[in-house]
Amino acid sequence: MTDKKIEFPATVMLIDVVYLNQIIADFKKNFEQMLKRELQNIDFANFMTYVALDALVPVGNNEIQVILVHEPDTKKIVYSQPSDLKEELDGMAFQSNLGEFYFATISPEEITSRQDLYLDLFQVLGESEDVKKIIAIPATEEYGTEITVSINEIPDKEIIWFRMDHQDGVKKYQSEILAYPIMQALGIKGDEIK
């Protein structure tokens, strides 16, 4: 047996699709009622760019790996285009002014839970010498303190954790609000919210 090293680019996004779907669906429903208008579907490439910008990925020729963790029965990203995880996103890429984003989708397929798969992948990224920046969108409420423990075990990485609440105080990660890139991707303008 040989130990084959998995190579990653310097920047990796690790996204829990089930959690992302819940947030997108809630925002679309609630803001359509509040604003009394239909919101656009998300251009997923634009959404990824907004997340990367909030994570301070600089303009340039970056390579950004996007790993989409999902349940076996989760087939799509809701209200998004492209949306089909296997047919439209897995193995695909797009170019923006930040660089090239390329997608991989993975599900536990009855071997483990989605949470354990996400945390295991997080640990692999944390141990990778190639990875310098991890942009994480975990199911924060579902994972509880396990994600915080995982983050605290990773030395010498820039970690940006997208959450629905803001975290103050000394911590080993940068906290960003997930609502902002979602609202921007749905076409919600700041002056519409009172």
CSV table of C-alpha atoms in Angstrom, one decimal:
chain,number,residue,atom,x,y,z
A,1,MET,CA,0.0,0.0,0.0
A,2,THR,CA,1.2,3.5,-0.8
A,3,ASP,CA,0.2,6.7,0.9
A,4,LYS,CA,-0.9,9.0,-1.9
A,5,LYS,CA,-0.9,12.6,-0.8
A,6,ILE,CA,-4.1,14.5,-1.7
A,7,GLU,CA,-3.2,17.8,-3.2
A,8,PHE,CA,-5.2,20.9,-2.5
A,9,PRO,CA,-4.9,24.5,-3.6
A,10,ALA,CA,-4.0,27.2,-1.0
A,11,THR,CA,-7.7,28.2,-0.6
A,12,VAL,CA,-10.5,25.6,0.0
A,13,MET,CA,-14.2,26.2,0.7
A,14,LEU,CA,-15.9,23.5,2.7
A,15,ILE,CA,-19.7,23.9,2.5
A,16,ASP,CA,-22.5,21.9,4.1
A,17,VAL,CA,-25.1,21.9,1.4
A,18,VAL,CA,-28.0,20.8,3.6
A,19,TYR,CA,-27.4,23.7,5.9
A,20,LEU,CA,-26.9,26.1,3.0
A,21,ASN,CA,-30.2,24.9,1.4
A,22,GLN,CA,-32.1,25.6,4.7
A,23,ILE,CA,-30.7,29.1,4.9
A,24,ILE,CA,-31.4,30.0,1.2
A,25,ALA,CA,-34.9,28.6,1.4
A,26,ASP,CA,-35.7,30.5,4.6
A,27,PHE,CA,-34.3,33.8,3.2
A,28,LYS,CA,-36.2,33.4,0.0
A,29,LYS,CA,-39.5,32.7,1.7
A,30,ASN,CA,-39.2,35.3,4.4
A,31,PHE,CA,-37.8,38.2,2.3
A,32,GLU,CA,-40.3,37.6,-0.5
A,33,GLN,CA,-43.0,38.1,2.1
A,34,MET,CA,-41.3,41.1,3.7
A,35,LEU,CA,-40.5,42.8,0.4
A,36,LYS,CA,-43.7,41.7,-1.3
A,37,ARG,CA,-41.8,40.7,-4.5
A,38,GLU,CA,-40.3,37.6,-6.0
A,39,LEU,CA,-36.6,37.3,-5.5
A,40,GLN,CA,-34.3,36.1,-8.2
A,41,ASN,CA,-32.7,32.7,-8.1
A,42,ILE,CA,-29.0,32.6,-7.1
A,43,ASP,CA,-26.3,32.6,-9.7
A,44,PHE,CA,-24.1,30.1,-7.8
A,45,ALA,CA,-20.9,31.3,-9.4
A,46,ASN,CA,-21.7,34.9,-8.2
A,47,PHE,CA,-22.6,33.6,-4.8
A,48,MET,CA,-19.2,31.8,-4.5
A,49,THR,CA,-17.5,35.0,-5.6
A,50,TYR,CA,-19.3,37.0,-2.9
A,51,VAL,CA,-18.3,34.5,-0.2
A,52,ALA,CA,-14.7,34.6,-1.4
A,53,LEU,CA,-14.7,38.4,-1.4
A,54,ASP,CA,-16.1,38.4,2.2
A,55,ALA,CA,-13.3,36.0,3.1
A,56,LEU,CA,-10.8,38.5,1.7
A,57,VAL,CA,-9.6,36.3,-1.2
A,58,PRO,CA,-7.6,38.9,-3.3
A,59,VAL,CA,-8.2,39.6,-6.9
A,60,GLY,CA,-5.8,37.6,-8.9
A,61,ASN,CA,-5.0,34.2,-10.4
A,62,ASN,CA,-6.1,32.1,-7.3
A,63,GLU,CA,-7.2,28.5,-7.4
A,64,ILE,CA,-10.1,27.9,-5.1
A,65,GLN,CA,-11.4,24.4,-4.4
A,66,VAL,CA,-15.1,24.2,-3.4
A,67,ILE,CA,-16.1,21.0,-1.6
A,68,LEU,CA,-19.9,20.6,-1.3
A,69,VAL,CA,-20.8,18.0,1.4
A,70,HIS,CA,-24.4,16.7,1.1
A,71,GLU,CA,-26.7,13.9,2.1
A,72,PRO,CA,-27.1,11.1,-0.5
A,73,ASP,CA,-30.7,12.2,-1.1
A,74,THR,CA,-29.8,15.9,-1.5
A,75,LYS,CA,-29.6,16.4,-5.3
A,76,LYS,CA,-29.6,20.1,-5.7
A,77,ILE,CA,-28.8,23.5,-4.3
A,78,VAL,CA,-32.2,25.2,-3.9
A,79,TYR,CA,-33.1,28.3,-5.8
A,80,SER,CA,-29.7,28.3,-7.6
A,81,GLN,CA,-28.4,28.0,-11.1
A,82,PRO,CA,-26.5,25.7,-11.7
A,83,SER,CA,-28.0,23.6,-9.0
A,84,ASP,CA,-27.7,19.9,-9.7
A,85,LEU,CA,-24.8,18.6,-7.5
A,86,LYS,CA,-23.8,15.7,-9.7
A,87,GLU,CA,-24.7,16.8,-13.2
A,88,GLU,CA,-24.0,20.5,-13.1
A,89,LEU,CA,-21.4,21.1,-10.3
A,90,ASP,CA,-19.3,18.0,-9.6
A,91,GLY,CA,-16.0,18.3,-11.5
A,92,MET,CA,-17.0,21.7,-13.0
A,93,ALA,CA,-15.2,25.1,-12.7
A,94,PHE,CA,-15.6,28.7,-13.4
A,95,GLN,CA,-13.3,31.7,-13.8
A,96,SER,CA,-13.8,35.1,-12.1
A,97,ASN,CA,-11.6,38.1,-11.3
A,98,LEU,CA,-10.5,36.2,-8.2
A,99,GLY,CA,-9.3,33.2,-10.1
A,100,GLU,CA,-10.6,29.7,-10.9
A,101,PHE,CA,-13.2,28.0,-8.6
A,102,TYR,CA,-13.6,24.3,-9.1
A,103,PHE,CA,-16.2,22.1,-7.5
A,104,ALA,CA,-16.3,18.6,-6.0
A,105,THR,CA,-19.3,17.1,-4.4
A,106,ILE,CA,-19.2,14.4,-1.7
A,107,SER,CA,-21.8,12.6,0.4
A,108,PRO,CA,-21.4,10.0,3.2
A,109,GLU,CA,-23.2,7.2,1.2
A,110,GLU,CA,-24.2,5.3,4.4
A,111,ILE,CA,-20.5,5.0,5.6
A,112,THR,CA,-20.8,7.8,8.1
A,113,SER,CA,-22.9,10.8,9.0
A,114,ARG,CA,-22.7,14.1,7.0
A,115,GLN,CA,-21.5,15.8,10.2
A,116,ASP,CA,-18.6,13.3,10.7
A,117,LEU,CA,-17.7,13.5,7.0
A,118,TYR,CA,-17.6,17.3,7.2
A,119,LEU,CA,-15.5,17.3,10.3
A,120,ASP,CA,-13.1,14.6,8.8
A,121,LEU,CA,-12.6,16.7,5.7
A,122,PHE,CA,-12.0,19.7,7.9
A,123,GLN,CA,-9.3,17.8,9.7
A,124,VAL,CA,-7.7,16.7,6.4
A,125,LEU,CA,-7.7,20.3,5.2
A,126,GLY,CA,-6.2,21.4,8.5
A,127,GLU,CA,-3.4,18.8,8.2
A,128,SER,CA,-2.6,19.6,4.5
A,129,GLU,CA,0.6,21.5,4.0
A,130,ASP,CA,-0.8,22.9,0.8
A,131,VAL,CA,-3.9,24.6,2.3
A,132,LYS,CA,-3.4,28.1,3.8
A,133,LYS,CA,-7.0,29.3,3.9
A,134,ILE,CA,-10.1,27.4,4.8
A,135,ILE,CA,-13.5,29.0,4.2
A,136,ALA,CA,-16.0,27.0,6.2
A,137,ILE,CA,-19.8,27.0,6.0
A,138,PRO,CA,-20.8,24.2,8.5
A,139,ALA,CA,-24.2,23.4,9.9
A,140,THR,CA,-23.2,25.4,13.0
A,141,GLU,CA,-26.2,24.7,15.2
A,142,GLU,CA,-26.2,21.0,14.2
A,143,TYR,CA,-22.5,20.4,14.8
A,144,GLY,CA,-22.5,22.2,18.1
A,145,THR,CA,-19.1,22.6,19.8
A,146,GLU,CA,-17.4,19.9,17.6
A,147,ILE,CA,-16.7,22.4,14.8
A,148,THR,CA,-15.1,24.8,17.3
A,149,VAL,CA,-13.0,22.0,18.8
A,150,SER,CA,-11.9,21.1,15.2
A,151,ILE,CA,-11.0,24.7,14.4
A,152,ASN,CA,-9.0,25.1,17.6
A,153,GLU,CA,-6.9,21.9,16.8
A,154,ILE,CA,-5.7,23.4,13.5
A,155,PRO,CA,-2.5,25.3,13.7
A,156,ASP,CA,-1.2,28.0,11.3
A,157,LYS,CA,-4.2,28.3,8.9
A,158,GLU,CA,-6.4,31.2,8.1
A,159,ILE,CA,-9.9,30.0,8.9
A,160,ILE,CA,-13.0,32.0,7.9
A,161,TRP,CA,-16.2,30.6,9.5
A,162,PHE,CA,-19.4,31.8,7.8
A,163,ARG,CA,-22.2,31.8,10.4
A,164,MET,CA,-25.6,33.3,11.0
A,165,ASP,CA,-24.5,35.1,14.1
A,166,HIS,CA,-21.4,37.2,14.8
A,167,GLN,CA,-18.7,36.0,17.2
A,168,ASP,CA,-16.7,38.6,19.2
A,169,GLY,CA,-13.6,38.0,21.3
A,170,VAL,CA,-10.3,36.3,20.8
A,171,LYS,CA,-10.6,33.2,18.6
A,172,LYS,CA,-8.6,31.2,16.1
A,173,TYR,CA,-10.9,32.1,13.2
A,174,GLN,CA,-12.4,35.1,11.4
A,175,SER,CA,-16.2,35.2,11.7
A,176,GLU,CA,-18.3,36.3,8.8
A,177,ILE,CA,-22.0,36.6,8.4
A,178,LEU,CA,-23.5,34.2,5.9
A,179,ALA,CA,-26.6,36.3,5.4
A,180,TYR,CA,-24.7,39.0,3.5
A,181,PRO,CA,-23.6,37.0,0.5
A,182,ILE,CA,-26.9,35.2,0.4
A,183,MET,CA,-28.9,38.4,0.4
A,184,GLN,CA,-26.6,39.9,-2.3
A,185,ALA,CA,-27.0,36.7,-4.5
A,186,LEU,CA,-30.8,36.8,-4.1
A,187,GLY,CA,-30.9,40.4,-5.3
A,188,ILE,CA,-31.9,42.0,-2.0
A,189,LYS,CA,-30.7,45.6,-1.8
A,190,GLY,CA,-29.6,47.3,1.4
A,191,ASP,CA,-32.1,50.1,1.0
A,192,GLU,CA,-35.0,47.6,0.8
A,193,ILE,CA,-34.4,46.5,4.4
A,194,LYS,CA,-35.8,48.8,7.0
